[in-house]
PDB file of C-alpha atoms in Angstrom:
ATOM      1  CA  UNK A   1      -0.022   0.179   0.403  1.00 92.00           C
ATOM      2  CA  UNK A   2       1.608   3.365  -1.157  1.00 98.00           C
ATOM      3  CA  UNK A   3       0.646   6.358   2.528  1.00 99.00           C
ATOM      4  CA  UNK A   4       2.200   9.043   3.043  1.00 99.00           C
ATOM      5  CA  UNK A   5       2.236  11.797   5.791  1.00 99.00           C
ATOM      6  CA  UNK A   6       1.133  15.303   6.270  1.00 99.00           C
ATOM      7  CA  UNK A   7       2.708  16.919   8.909  1.00 98.00           C
ATOM      8  CA  UNK A   8       1.277  21.042   9.557  1.00 97.00           C
ATOM      9  CA  UNK A   9       2.256  23.102  12.074  1.00 93.00           C
ATOM     10  CA  UNK A  10      -0.143  25.948  12.879  1.00 90.00           C
ATOM     11  CA  UNK A  11       2.613  27.305  15.370  1.00 81.00           C
ATOM     12  CA  UNK A  12       5.421  28.184  11.651  1.00 73.00           C
ATOM     13  CA  UNK A  13       5.544  31.955  10.162  1.00 59.00           C
ATOM     14  CA  UNK A  14       4.385  33.751  13.407  1.00 54.00           C
ATOM     15  CA  UNK A  15       6.558  33.901  15.553  1.00 55.00           C
ATOM     16  CA  UNK A  16       8.185  36.631  18.102  1.00 49.00           C
ATOM     17  CA  UNK A  17      10.650  37.983  14.755  1.00 50.00           C
ATOM     18  CA  UNK A  18       7.171  39.338  13.447  1.00 43.00           C
ATOM     19  CA  UNK A  19       8.058  42.825  16.043  1.00 45.00           C
ATOM     20  CA  UNK A  20      11.138  42.854  15.413  1.00 50.00           C
ATOM     21  CA  UNK A  21      11.378  42.647  11.540  1.00 50.00           C
ATOM     22  CA  UNK A  22       9.179  42.427   8.891  1.00 58.00           C
ATOM     23  CA  UNK A  23       8.619  38.590   8.463  1.00 61.00           C
ATOM     24  CA  UNK A  24       5.704  37.493   6.736  1.00 67.00           C
ATOM     25  CA  UNK A  25       2.798  35.795   7.841  1.00 72.00           C
ATOM     26  CA  UNK A  26       1.504  32.867   6.827  1.00 83.00           C
ATOM     27  CA  UNK A  27      -2.630  31.718   7.731  1.00 88.00           C
ATOM     28  CA  UNK A  28      -3.770  28.934   9.015  1.00 92.00           C
ATOM     29  CA  UNK A  29      -6.138  29.239   6.522  1.00 94.00           C
ATOM     30  CA  UNK A  30      -3.738  29.735   3.925  1.00 94.00           C
ATOM     31  CA  UNK A  31      -2.259  26.717   5.578  1.00 96.00           C
ATOM     32  CA  UNK A  32      -5.175  24.995   4.225  1.00 97.00           C
ATOM     33  CA  UNK A  33      -5.341  25.486   1.091  1.00 97.00           C
ATOM     34  CA  UNK A  34      -2.182  24.265   0.576  1.00 98.00           C
ATOM     35  CA  UNK A  35      -3.112  20.735   2.455  1.00 98.00           C
ATOM     36  CA  UNK A  36      -5.884  20.448   0.241  1.00 98.00           C
ATOM     37  CA  UNK A  37      -3.449  21.013  -3.084  1.00 99.00           C
ATOM     38  CA  UNK A  38      -1.012  18.852  -1.422  1.00 99.00           C
ATOM     39  CA  UNK A  39      -4.036  16.424  -0.786  1.00 99.00           C
ATOM     40  CA  UNK A  40      -5.774  16.672  -4.473  1.00 98.00           C
ATOM     41  CA  UNK A  41      -2.493  15.455  -6.370  1.00 99.00           C
ATOM     42  CA  UNK A  42      -1.721  12.575  -3.869  1.00 99.00           C
ATOM     43  CA  UNK A  43      -5.240  11.458  -4.738  1.00 98.00           C
ATOM     44  CA  UNK A  44      -4.650  12.055  -8.293  1.00 97.00           C
ATOM     45  CA  UNK A  45      -1.714  10.225  -7.945  1.00 98.00           C
ATOM     46  CA  UNK A  46      -3.165   6.488  -6.420  1.00 97.00           C
ATOM     47  CA  UNK A  47      -1.670   7.641  -2.975  1.00 98.00           C
ATOM     48  CA  UNK A  48      -4.157   4.681  -1.052  1.00 98.00           C
ATOM     49  CA  UNK A  49      -3.527   5.894   2.142  1.00 99.00           C
ATOM     50  CA  UNK A  50      -3.240   9.550   4.132  1.00 99.00           C
ATOM     51  CA  UNK A  51      -1.365   9.942   7.302  1.00 99.00           C
ATOM     52  CA  UNK A  52      -2.414  12.816   9.042  1.00 99.00           C
ATOM     53  CA  UNK A  53      -1.228  14.394  11.975  1.00 98.00           C
ATOM     54  CA  UNK A  54      -3.753  15.855  13.978  1.00 97.00           C
ATOM     55  CA  UNK A  55      -2.733  19.950  15.164  1.00 95.00           C
ATOM     56  CA  UNK A  56      -4.964  22.461  17.386  1.00 92.00           C
ATOM     57  CA  UNK A  57      -5.331  24.357  15.235  1.00 92.00           C
ATOM     58  CA  UNK A  58      -7.225  21.927  13.229  1.00 94.00           C
ATOM     59  CA  UNK A  59      -5.544  22.436  10.243  1.00 96.00           C
ATOM     60  CA  UNK A  60      -5.157  18.745   8.717  1.00 96.00           C
ATOM     61  CA  UNK A  61      -9.201  18.277  10.001  1.00 95.00           C
ATOM     62  CA  UNK A  62     -10.788  21.113   8.287  1.00 96.00           C
ATOM     63  CA  UNK A  63      -8.528  20.326   5.116  1.00 97.00           C
ATOM     64  CA  UNK A  64      -9.754  16.918   4.323  1.00 97.00           C
ATOM     65  CA  UNK A  65     -13.649  18.118   4.350  1.00 95.00           C
ATOM     66  CA  UNK A  66     -14.113  18.914   0.317  1.00 93.00           C
ATOM     67  CA  UNK A  67     -12.973  14.662  -0.348  1.00 96.00           C
ATOM     68  CA  UNK A  68     -15.103  12.334  -0.647  1.00 90.00           C
ATOM     69  CA  UNK A  69     -13.317   9.205   0.133  1.00 89.00           C
ATOM     70  CA  UNK A  70     -12.913   9.273   4.087  1.00 84.00           C
ATOM     71  CA  UNK A  71     -11.246   6.137   4.116  1.00 92.00           C
ATOM     72  CA  UNK A  72      -8.679   7.476   2.584  1.00 97.00           C
ATOM     73  CA  UNK A  73      -7.141   9.381   5.338  1.00 98.00           C
ATOM     74  CA  UNK A  74      -5.859   8.634   9.158  1.00 98.00           C
ATOM     75  CA  UNK A  75      -4.936  10.897  12.203  1.00 98.00           C
ATOM     76  CA  UNK A  76      -2.497   9.695  14.066  1.00 98.00           C
ATOM     77  CA  UNK A  77      -4.086   8.235  17.662  1.00 97.00           C
ATOM     78  CA  UNK A  78      -1.930  11.158  19.561  1.00 97.00           C
ATOM     79  CA  UNK A  79      -2.133  13.385  22.608  1.00 95.00           C
ATOM     80  CA  UNK A  80      -1.767  17.476  21.063  1.00 94.00           C
ATOM     81  CA  UNK A  81       0.460  18.885  23.540  1.00 93.00           C
ATOM     82  CA  UNK A  82       0.934  21.941  20.408  1.00 89.00           C
ATOM     83  CA  UNK A  83       4.600  22.126  20.892  1.00 90.00           C
ATOM     84  CA  UNK A  84       7.460  20.144  18.818  1.00 91.00           C
ATOM     85  CA  UNK A  85       6.935  17.237  20.930  1.00 95.00           C
ATOM     86  CA  UNK A  86       3.780  16.663  18.553  1.00 96.00           C
ATOM     87  CA  UNK A  87       5.760  16.264  15.255  1.00 97.00           C
ATOM     88  CA  UNK A  88       8.576  14.324  16.368  1.00 97.00           C
ATOM     89  CA  UNK A  89       6.457  11.968  17.871  1.00 98.00           C
ATOM     90  CA  UNK A  90       3.506  12.317  14.471  1.00 98.00           C
ATOM     91  CA  UNK A  91       7.088  11.491  12.533  1.00 98.00           C
ATOM     92  CA  UNK A  92       7.912   8.348  14.292  1.00 98.00           C
ATOM     93  CA  UNK A  93       4.392   6.811  14.172  1.00 99.00           C
ATOM     94  CA  UNK A  94       4.212   7.922  10.459  1.00 99.00           C
ATOM     95  CA  UNK A  95       7.585   5.631  10.044  1.00 99.00           C
ATOM     96  CA  UNK A  96       5.792   3.096  11.508  1.00 98.00           C
ATOM     97  CA  UNK A  97       3.006   2.947   9.767  1.00 98.00           C
ATOM     98  CA  UNK A  98       4.749   2.383   6.676  1.00 98.00           C
ATOM     99  CA  UNK A  99       4.703   5.725   5.212  1.00 99.00           C
ATOM    100  CA  UNK A 100       6.977   5.851   2.359  1.00 99.00           C
ATOM    101  CA  UNK A 101       7.165  10.017   2.608  1.00 99.00           C
ATOM    102  CA  UNK A 102       5.777  12.458   4.331  1.00 99.00           C
ATOM    103  CA  UNK A 103       4.879  15.867   3.320  1.00 99.00           C
ATOM    104  CA  UNK A 104       5.929  18.830   5.903  1.00 98.00           C
ATOM    105  CA  UNK A 105       4.175  22.500   6.002  1.00 97.00           C
ATOM    106  CA  UNK A 106       6.476  24.965   8.144  1.00 94.00           C
ATOM    107  CA  UNK A 107      10.176  26.081   8.808  1.00 91.00           C
ATOM    108  CA  UNK A 108      13.623  24.621  10.053  1.00 92.00           C
ATOM    109  CA  UNK A 109      12.531  24.341  13.149  1.00 91.00           C
ATOM    110  CA  UNK A 110       9.107  22.078  11.951  1.00 94.00           C
ATOM    111  CA  UNK A 111      11.809  20.032   9.590  1.00 96.00           C
ATOM    112  CA  UNK A 112      14.478  20.110  12.156  1.00 96.00           C
ATOM    113  CA  UNK A 113      11.744  18.145  14.942  1.00 96.00           C
ATOM    114  CA  UNK A 114      10.747  15.951  12.704  1.00 97.00           C
ATOM    115  CA  UNK A 115      14.087  14.448  12.105  1.00 97.00           C
ATOM    116  CA  UNK A 116      14.752  14.282  15.738  1.00 96.00           C
ATOM    117  CA  UNK A 117      11.501  11.556  15.030  1.00 97.00           C
ATOM    118  CA  UNK A 118      12.655  10.085  11.628  1.00 97.00           C
ATOM    119  CA  UNK A 119      15.819  10.024   9.721  1.00 97.00           C
ATOM    120  CA  UNK A 120      14.839   7.698   7.394  1.00 97.00           C
ATOM    121  CA  UNK A 121      11.268   9.207   5.843  1.00 98.00           C
ATOM    122  CA  UNK A 122      11.204  10.837   2.511  1.00 99.00           C
ATOM    123  CA  UNK A 123      10.162  14.389   3.285  1.00 99.00           C
ATOM    124  CA  UNK A 124       8.794  16.716   1.073  1.00 99.00           C
ATOM    125  CA  UNK A 125       9.212  20.087   3.028  1.00 98.00           C
ATOM    126  CA  UNK A 126       6.918  23.197   2.164  1.00 98.00           C
ATOM    127  CA  UNK A 127       7.576  26.823   3.502  1.00 95.00           C
ATOM    128  CA  UNK A 128       5.517  28.031   5.439  1.00 91.00           C
ATOM    129  CA  UNK A 129       7.493  29.473   8.480  1.00 79.00           C
ATOM    130  CA  UNK A 130       9.853  32.234   9.407  1.00 71.00           C
ATOM    131  CA  UNK A 131      13.648  31.147   8.403  1.00 69.00           C
ATOM    132  CA  UNK A 132      13.267  29.015   5.438  1.00 81.00           C
ATOM    133  CA  UNK A 133      16.513  27.788   4.993  1.00 90.00           C
ATOM    134  CA  UNK A 134      15.731  23.993   4.917  1.00 94.00           C
ATOM    135  CA  UNK A 135      11.845  23.940   3.310  1.00 95.00           C
ATOM    136  CA  UNK A 136      11.591  24.593  -0.123  1.00 95.00           C
ATOM    137  CA  UNK A 137       9.010  27.395  -1.524  1.00 94.00           C
ATOM    138  CA  UNK A 138       7.031  24.910  -3.848  1.00 97.00           C
ATOM    139  CA  UNK A 139       3.216  25.375  -4.874  1.00 98.00           C
ATOM    140  CA  UNK A 140       1.489  22.391  -2.680  1.00 98.00           C
ATOM    141  CA  UNK A 141       0.258  20.307  -5.758  1.00 99.00           C
ATOM    142  CA  UNK A 142       3.584  19.941  -7.287  1.00 99.00           C
ATOM    143  CA  UNK A 143       4.106  18.910  -4.008  1.00 99.00           C
ATOM    144  CA  UNK A 144       1.822  16.449  -3.560  1.00 99.00           C
ATOM    145  CA  UNK A 145       3.177  15.120  -7.268  1.00 99.00           C
ATOM    146  CA  UNK A 146       6.506  14.576  -6.028  1.00 99.00           C
ATOM    147  CA  UNK A 147       5.384  13.361  -2.551  1.00 99.00           C
ATOM    148  CA  UNK A 148       3.798  10.575  -3.880  1.00 99.00           C
ATOM    149  CA  UNK A 149       5.662   9.341  -7.147  1.00 99.00           C
ATOM    150  CA  UNK A 150       8.901   8.883  -4.164  1.00 99.00           C
ATOM    151  CA  UNK A 151       6.409   6.956  -2.326  1.00 99.00           C
ATOM    152  CA  UNK A 152       4.979   4.778  -5.521  1.00 98.00           C
ATOM    153  CA  UNK A 153       9.153   4.115  -5.301  1.00 98.00           C
ATOM    154  CA  UNK A 154       9.308   5.482  -9.203  1.00 98.00           C
ATOM    155  CA  UNK A 155      12.321   7.074  -8.911  1.00 98.00           C
ATOM    156  CA  UNK A 156      15.740   6.081  -8.002  1.00 98.00           C
ATOM    157  CA  UNK A 157      15.549   7.724  -4.217  1.00 96.00           C
ATOM    158  CA  UNK A 158      19.441   8.527  -4.481  1.00 96.00           C
ATOM    159  CA  UNK A 159      18.664  10.562  -7.360  1.00 98.00           C
ATOM    160  CA  UNK A 160      15.813  12.162  -5.618  1.00 98.00           C
ATOM    161  CA  UNK A 161      15.429  12.349  -2.289  1.00 99.00           C
ATOM    162  CA  UNK A 162      19.072  12.049  -1.074  1.00 98.00           C
ATOM    163  CA  UNK A 163      20.154  11.770   2.337  1.00 98.00           C
ATOM    164  CA  UNK A 164      20.258  15.681   3.823  1.00 98.00           C
ATOM    165  CA  UNK A 165      23.405  16.489   6.723  1.00 98.00           C
ATOM    166  CA  UNK A 166      22.490  17.072   9.943  1.00 98.00           C
ATOM    167  CA  UNK A 167      24.492  18.557  13.163  1.00 98.00           C
ATOM    168  CA  UNK A 168      23.934  16.423  16.216  1.00 98.00           C
ATOM    169  CA  UNK A 169      24.310  17.336  19.321  1.00 97.00           C
ATOM    170  CA  UNK A 170      25.507  15.323  22.805  1.00 97.00           C
ATOM    171  CA  UNK A 171      25.321  16.188  26.095  1.00 94.00           C
ATOM    172  CA  UNK A 172      27.452  13.888  27.683  1.00 89.00           C
ATOM    173  CA  UNK A 173      27.837  10.886  25.388  1.00 91.00           C
ATOM    174  CA  UNK A 174      23.700  11.342  24.380  1.00 94.00           C
ATOM    175  CA  UNK A 175      22.292  12.272  22.111  1.00 95.00           C
ATOM    176  CA  UNK A 176      20.361  15.319  22.955  1.00 95.00           C
ATOM    177  CA  UNK A 177      18.935  16.783  19.723  1.00 96.00           C
ATOM    178  CA  UNK A 178      19.413  17.721  16.072  1.00 97.00           C
ATOM    179  CA  UNK A 179      19.364  21.063  13.863  1.00 98.00           C
ATOM    180  CA  UNK A 180      19.492  20.316   9.939  1.00 98.00           C
ATOM    181  CA  UNK A 181      20.462  23.878   9.725  1.00 97.00           C
ATOM    182  CA  UNK A 182      23.289  25.804  12.166  1.00 97.00           C
ATOM    183  CA  UNK A 183      23.595  25.554  15.348  1.00 97.00           C
ATOM    184  CA  UNK A 184      24.464  29.065  17.095  1.00 96.00           C
ATOM    185  CA  UNK A 185      25.996  29.681  20.815  1.00 96.00           C
ATOM    186  CA  UNK A 186      23.662  32.225  21.894  1.00 93.00           C
ATOM    187  CA  UNK A 187      25.084  34.395  25.248  1.00 89.00           C
ATOM    188  CA  UNK A 188      21.462  34.288  25.914  1.00 84.00           C
ATOM    189  CA  UNK A 189      21.225  32.020  29.758  1.00 78.00           C
ATOM    190  CA  UNK A 190      17.249  31.275  29.054  1.00 71.00           C
ATOM    191  CA  UNK A 191      15.150  29.691  26.236  1.00 70.00           C
ATOM    192  CA  UNK A 192      13.193  32.453  26.366  1.00 60.00           C
ATOM    193  CA  UNK A 193      10.761  33.371  23.492  1.00 62.00           C
ATOM    194  CA  UNK A 194      12.999  30.850  21.608  1.00 68.00           C
ATOM    195  CA  UNK A 195      13.999  32.676  18.207  1.00 77.00           C
ATOM    196  CA  UNK A 196      17.043  34.245  17.949  1.00 80.00           C
ATOM    197  CA  UNK A 197      17.848  37.265  16.089  1.00 76.00           C
ATOM    198  CA  UNK A 198      20.616  39.653  17.764  1.00 82.00           C
ATOM    199  CA  UNK A 199      23.344  38.330  16.533  1.00 90.00           C
ATOM    200  CA  UNK A 200      25.393  39.812  18.998  1.00 90.00           C
ATOM    201  CA  UNK A 201      24.976  37.623  21.670  1.00 91.00           C
ATOM    202  CA  UNK A 202      25.848  34.899  18.652  1.00 95.00           C
ATOM    203  CA  UNK A 203      29.676  33.788  19.654  1.00 95.00           C
ATOM    204  CA  UNK A 204      29.960  30.966  17.196  1.00 97.00           C
ATOM    205  CA  UNK A 205      27.959  29.116  14.489  1.00 97.00           C
ATOM    206  CA  UNK A 206      28.038  25.853  12.986  1.00 98.00           C
ATOM    207  CA  UNK A 207      26.907  25.160   9.848  1.00 98.00           C
ATOM    208  CA  UNK A 208      25.680  21.985   7.954  1.00 98.00           C
ATOM    209  CA  UNK A 209      24.290  24.785   4.657  1.00 96.00           C
ATOM    210  CA  UNK A 210      24.775  28.185   4.076  1.00 96.00           C
ATOM    211  CA  UNK A 211      23.286  30.251   1.114  1.00 95.00           C
ATOM    212  CA  UNK A 212      23.291  33.707   0.219  1.00 95.00           C
ATOM    213  CA  UNK A 213      19.978  32.853  -1.390  1.00 93.00           C
ATOM    214  CA  UNK A 214      18.162  32.585   2.249  1.00 91.00           C
ATOM    215  CA  UNK A 215      17.381  34.759   5.461  1.00 90.00           C
ATOM    216  CA  UNK A 216      18.885  33.609   9.150  1.00 91.00           C
ATOM    217  CA  UNK A 217      21.935  33.165  10.857  1.00 94.00           C
ATOM    218  CA  UNK A 218      23.244  30.845   7.944  1.00 95.00           C
ATOM    219  CA  UNK A 219      23.253  33.465   5.062  1.00 95.00           C
ATOM    220  CA  UNK A 220      25.996  34.159   7.169  1.00 97.00           C
ATOM    221  CA  UNK A 221      28.179  31.838   6.008  1.00 97.00           C
ATOM    222  CA  UNK A 222      26.318  31.893   2.821  1.00 97.00           C
ATOM    223  CA  UNK A 223      27.603  35.563   1.811  1.00 97.00           C
ATOM    224  CA  UNK A 224      31.138  34.410   2.861  1.00 96.00           C
ATOM    225  CA  UNK A 225      30.981  31.707   1.144  1.00 94.00           C
ATOM    226  CA  UNK A 226      27.926  29.427   0.011  1.00 96.00           C
ATOM    227  CA  UNK A 227      27.784  26.029   1.688  1.00 97.00           C
ATOM    228  CA  UNK A 228      25.940  23.127  -0.348  1.00 95.00           C
ATOM    229  CA  UNK A 229      23.592  20.237   0.952  1.00 94.00           C
ATOM    230  CA  UNK A 230      25.953  18.288  -1.342  1.00 95.00           C
ATOM    231  CA  UNK A 231      29.576  19.393   0.469  1.00 97.00           C
ATOM    232  CA  UNK A 232      30.796  16.431   2.663  1.00 98.00           C
ATOM    233  CA  UNK A 233      31.312  18.900   5.245  1.00 98.00           C
ATOM    234  CA  UNK A 234      30.384  21.570   7.080  1.00 98.00           C
ATOM    235  CA  UNK A 235      31.180  25.367   8.255  1.00 98.00           C
ATOM    236  CA  UNK A 236      32.097  26.932  11.570  1.00 98.00           C
ATOM    237  CA  UNK A 237      31.876  30.618  12.270  1.00 98.00           C
ATOM    238  CA  UNK A 238      33.273  32.530  14.909  1.00 97.00           C
ATOM    239  CA  UNK A 239      31.094  35.754  16.071  1.00 97.00           C
ATOM    240  CA  UNK A 240      32.541  39.284  17.359  1.00 95.00           C
ATOM    241  CA  UNK A 241      31.033  42.588  16.983  1.00 92.00           C
ATOM    242  CA  UNK A 242      34.751  43.837  17.332  1.00 93.00           C
ATOM    243  CA  UNK A 243      36.048  41.697  14.254  1.00 95.00           C
ATOM    244  CA  UNK A 244      37.956  43.811  11.735  1.00 94.00           C
ATOM    245  CA  UNK A 245      36.474  41.518   9.063  1.00 95.00           C
ATOM    246  CA  UNK A 246      32.877  42.303   8.619  1.00 96.00           C
ATOM    247  CA  UNK A 247      29.460  40.759   6.509  1.00 97.00           C
ATOM    248  CA  UNK A 248      26.893  41.963   5.162  1.00 96.00           C
ATOM    249  CA  UNK A 249      23.961  39.193   5.477  1.00 96.00           C
ATOM    250  CA  UNK A 250      20.625  38.952   6.289  1.00 93.00           C
ATOM    251  CA  UNK A 251      19.452  38.165   9.079  1.00 91.00           C
ATOM    252  CA  UNK A 252      15.779  38.714   9.468  1.00 86.00           C
ATOM    253  CA  UNK A 253      13.240  39.502   7.082  1.00 86.00           C
ATOM    254  CA  UNK A 254      13.968  43.409   5.999  1.00 86.00           C
ATOM    255  CA  UNK A 255      17.229  44.003   7.442  1.00 87.00           C
ATOM    256  CA  UNK A 256      20.551  43.910   6.417  1.00 92.00           C
ATOM    257  CA  UNK A 257      23.406  43.341   9.547  1.00 93.00           C
ATOM    258  CA  UNK A 258      26.793  43.673   9.750  1.00 96.00           C
ATOM    259  CA  UNK A 259      28.657  40.813  11.449  1.00 96.00           C
ATOM    260  CA  UNK A 260      31.894  41.056  12.946  1.00 97.00           C
ATOM    261  CA  UNK A 261      33.754  36.937  11.967  1.00 97.00           C
ATOM    262  CA  UNK A 262      37.118  36.393  13.383  1.00 95.00           C
ATOM    263  CA  UNK A 263      37.468  33.021  12.030  1.00 94.00           C
ATOM    264  CA  UNK A 264      35.627  30.854   9.324  1.00 95.00           C
ATOM    265  CA  UNK A 265      36.691  27.480   9.089  1.00 95.00           C
ATOM    266  CA  UNK A 266      35.891  24.252   6.924  1.00 97.00           C
ATOM    267  CA  UNK A 267      34.446  21.215   9.455  1.00 97.00           C
ATOM    268  CA  UNK A 268      35.196  17.459   9.144  1.00 98.00           C
ATOM    269  CA  UNK A 269      32.262  14.695   9.171  1.00 98.00           C
ATOM    270  CA  UNK A 270      32.558  13.093  12.362  1.00 96.00           C
ATOM    271  CA  UNK A 271      35.119  16.141  13.830  1.00 97.00           C
ATOM    272  CA  UNK A 272      33.809  16.693  17.014  1.00 97.00           C
ATOM    273  CA  UNK A 273      33.445  20.144  17.801  1.00 96.00           C
ATOM    274  CA  UNK A 274      32.897  20.936  22.380  1.00 96.00           C
ATOM    275  CA  UNK A 275      31.126  23.740  23.584  1.00 95.00           C
ATOM    276  CA  UNK A 276      32.146  24.266  26.780  1.00 88.00           C
ATOM    277  CA  UNK A 277      33.165  26.724  29.636  1.00 70.00           C
ATOM    278  CA  UNK A 278      30.446  29.445  29.547  1.00 81.00           C
ATOM    279  CA  UNK A 279      27.175  29.485  30.490  1.00 88.00           C
ATOM    280  CA  UNK A 280      25.388  29.978  27.086  1.00 91.00           C
ATOM    281  CA  UNK A 281      22.462  28.606  25.254  1.00 93.00           C
ATOM    282  CA  UNK A 282      22.292  26.125  21.396  1.00 95.00           C
ATOM    283  CA  UNK A 283      20.367  27.175  19.049  1.00 94.00           C
ATOM    284  CA  UNK A 284      19.338  25.435  16.557  1.00 95.00           C
ATOM    285  CA  UNK A 285      17.986  25.891  13.122  1.00 94.00           C
ATOM    286  CA  UNK A 286      17.358  28.947  14.864  1.00 89.00           C
ATOM    287  CA  UNK A 287      15.603  28.356  17.974  1.00 89.00           C
ATOM    288  CA  UNK A 288      17.237  28.231  21.358  1.00 88.00           C
ATOM    289  CA  UNK A 289      16.789  24.815  22.684  1.00 89.00           C
ATOM    290  CA  UNK A 290      19.411  23.601  25.283  1.00 92.00           C
ATOM    291  CA  UNK A 291      21.167  25.928  27.829  1.00 92.00           C
ATOM    292  CA  UNK A 292      24.231  25.127  29.325  1.00 92.00           C
ATOM    293  CA  UNK A 293      25.930  25.809  32.354  1.00 88.00           C
ATOM    294  CA  UNK A 294      29.042  26.655  32.904  1.00 86.00           C
ATOM    295  CA  UNK A 295      31.092  23.388  34.289  1.00 86.00           C
ATOM    296  CA  UNK A 296      28.796  21.873  32.087  1.00 91.00           C
ATOM    297  CA  UNK A 297      29.637  21.312  27.751  1.00 94.00           C
ATOM    298  CA  UNK A 298      28.334  20.001  24.512  1.00 96.00           C
ATOM    299  CA  UNK A 299      29.630  17.972  22.081  1.00 98.00           C
ATOM    300  CA  UNK A 300      28.610  18.984  18.353  1.00 98.00           C
ATOM    301  CA  UNK A 301      29.563  16.311  15.209  1.00 96.00           C
ATOM    302  CA  UNK A 302      28.256  16.740  11.825  1.00 98.00           C
ATOM    303  CA  UNK A 303      27.069  13.950   9.445  1.00 98.00           C
ATOM    304  CA  UNK A 304      25.330  12.667   6.830  1.00 98.00           C
ATOM    305  CA  UNK A 305      22.725  10.970   8.799  1.00 97.00           C
ATOM    306  CA  UNK A 306      19.847  13.357   8.044  1.00 98.00           C
ATOM    307  CA  UNK A 307      16.332  12.643   6.603  1.00 98.00           C
ATOM    308  CA  UNK A 308      15.900  12.135   2.946  1.00 99.00           C
ATOM    309  CA  UNK A 309      14.949  15.226   0.943  1.00 99.00           C
ATOM    310  CA  UNK A 310      13.005  15.610  -1.680  1.00 99.00           C
ATOM    311  CA  UNK A 311      14.211  16.885  -4.434  1.00 98.00           C
ATOM    312  CA  UNK A 312      10.964  18.460  -6.762  1.00 98.00           C
ATOM    313  CA  UNK A 313      13.101  18.653  -9.887  1.00 98.00           C
ATOM    314  CA  UNK A 314      14.880  15.775  -9.511  1.00 98.00           C
ATOM    315  CA  UNK A 315      12.184  14.411  -9.462  1.00 99.00           C
ATOM    316  CA  UNK A 316      10.056  15.638 -11.890  1.00 99.00           C
ATOM    317  CA  UNK A 317      12.123  15.718 -14.343  1.00 98.00           C
ATOM    318  CA  UNK A 318      13.294  11.917 -13.980  1.00 98.00           C
ATOM    319  CA  UNK A 319       9.418  10.963 -13.748  1.00 98.00           C
ATOM    320  CA  UNK A 320       8.204  12.921 -16.636  1.00 98.00           C
ATOM    321  CA  UNK A 321      11.503  11.444 -18.992  1.00 98.00           C
ATOM    322  CA  UNK A 322      10.412   8.237 -17.523  1.00 97.00           C
ATOM    323  CA  UNK A 323       6.399   8.698 -19.362  1.00 97.00           C
ATOM    324  CA  UNK A 324       4.631   8.383 -15.792  1.00 96.00           C
ATOM    325  CA  UNK A 325       2.581  11.192 -16.501  1.00 96.00           C
ATOM    326  CA  UNK A 326       0.900   9.893 -19.880  1.00 95.00           C
ATOM    327  CA  UNK A 327      -1.354   7.708 -20.110  1.00 85.00           C
ATOM    328  CA  UNK A 328      -3.782   6.373 -22.725  1.00 80.00           C
ATOM    329  CA  UNK A 329      -7.680   6.725 -21.905  1.00 72.00           C
TER     330      UNK A 329
END
C-alpha cells in the first residue's frame, strides 16, 4: 500500500520575529488551502492512504472536509501538546505505520522536529515558516506529486531524495538533539521566546548548509562562502562584534546586518566540536533549545545521516522522462 503522511505546524510563521522584523505571516487558512492542493495531487497520483497529524489549529481536519473518501485518511492516535513534541512523535508514528514520504508545512524548526523523530522518512518540506533555509518554496500541487512519486518508488531515491546533512548535539555522551541547518552558541542564559535574531549575542555558528539565497543565521556563512547540501563538510564561524572583518547578511527579513567574523573554517564529518566553559544556550535552526551551565559542555558533530529530502526538480524531470505522466484514455 502506498502511504504518505502530512505534518502541518499551525505555529510556523507566527513567532516573535514578526515584532522585530518584516517577516511574513502565513494564516492557518492559507496552510489549509496548501494542504488541500497536496491532497488532491496525492489522490490523482494514486496514493492509497494519507496519514494526518492532529494539530491544535485543526489544519488537517479542516483540509479534508471537501473530500468524499474518508477512508483515505487516517488521523494519528496521539495527544496534542501544541509543541514540537507533537511533530517528532508524529514522524515516528508515520514511519512505523509504513509511510514512504511525508509532506511538511513549516520552517526550519518544524523539519528539525521531524528529523528528530525519523531519519528515514523522505521529506517534501513546504516553506511556511520564518527562516526557511531548509524547506522549499513550492506550490502544494507539485509538492503532492513529488511526494507520491517518491512514495510509490517510481524514481531512484539516490537521485530524487538524497540524505541531507545533520548536526548532532551530544550532552554527556547522549544524543540530546539535532539540527539540519545551523547551531548557534548564544550568550543568552535562558531559552525564553526561543527565536534568535540578535547576532550580538552569538559567539559561534556551526553550519551544515549556508546559502546567500536564504534568510537567517546561516546566511552569514552564505554571504562569505556558500556551503551546499552536497558538500561533505560543514563550516564553523567565530563571531565577534569587535572583529575587523565584517560581512553583510540578512539575518531577519527586511534588514541587512553588519556582522564581525573572526574565524571561518571547515568542519569535517564526525569531527567533534566541544562547546564548554561558559553559560550559554544552543540555538538549533534559529531557535534557542539547549541551556548550558558553566560546568556543562556539549559536543557537536556533522554527518550525512539526516532524513532524505525530495528534490522537486530531479523528481519531476526524471518522472517526466520516464513517461510516468502519460496515460492512454
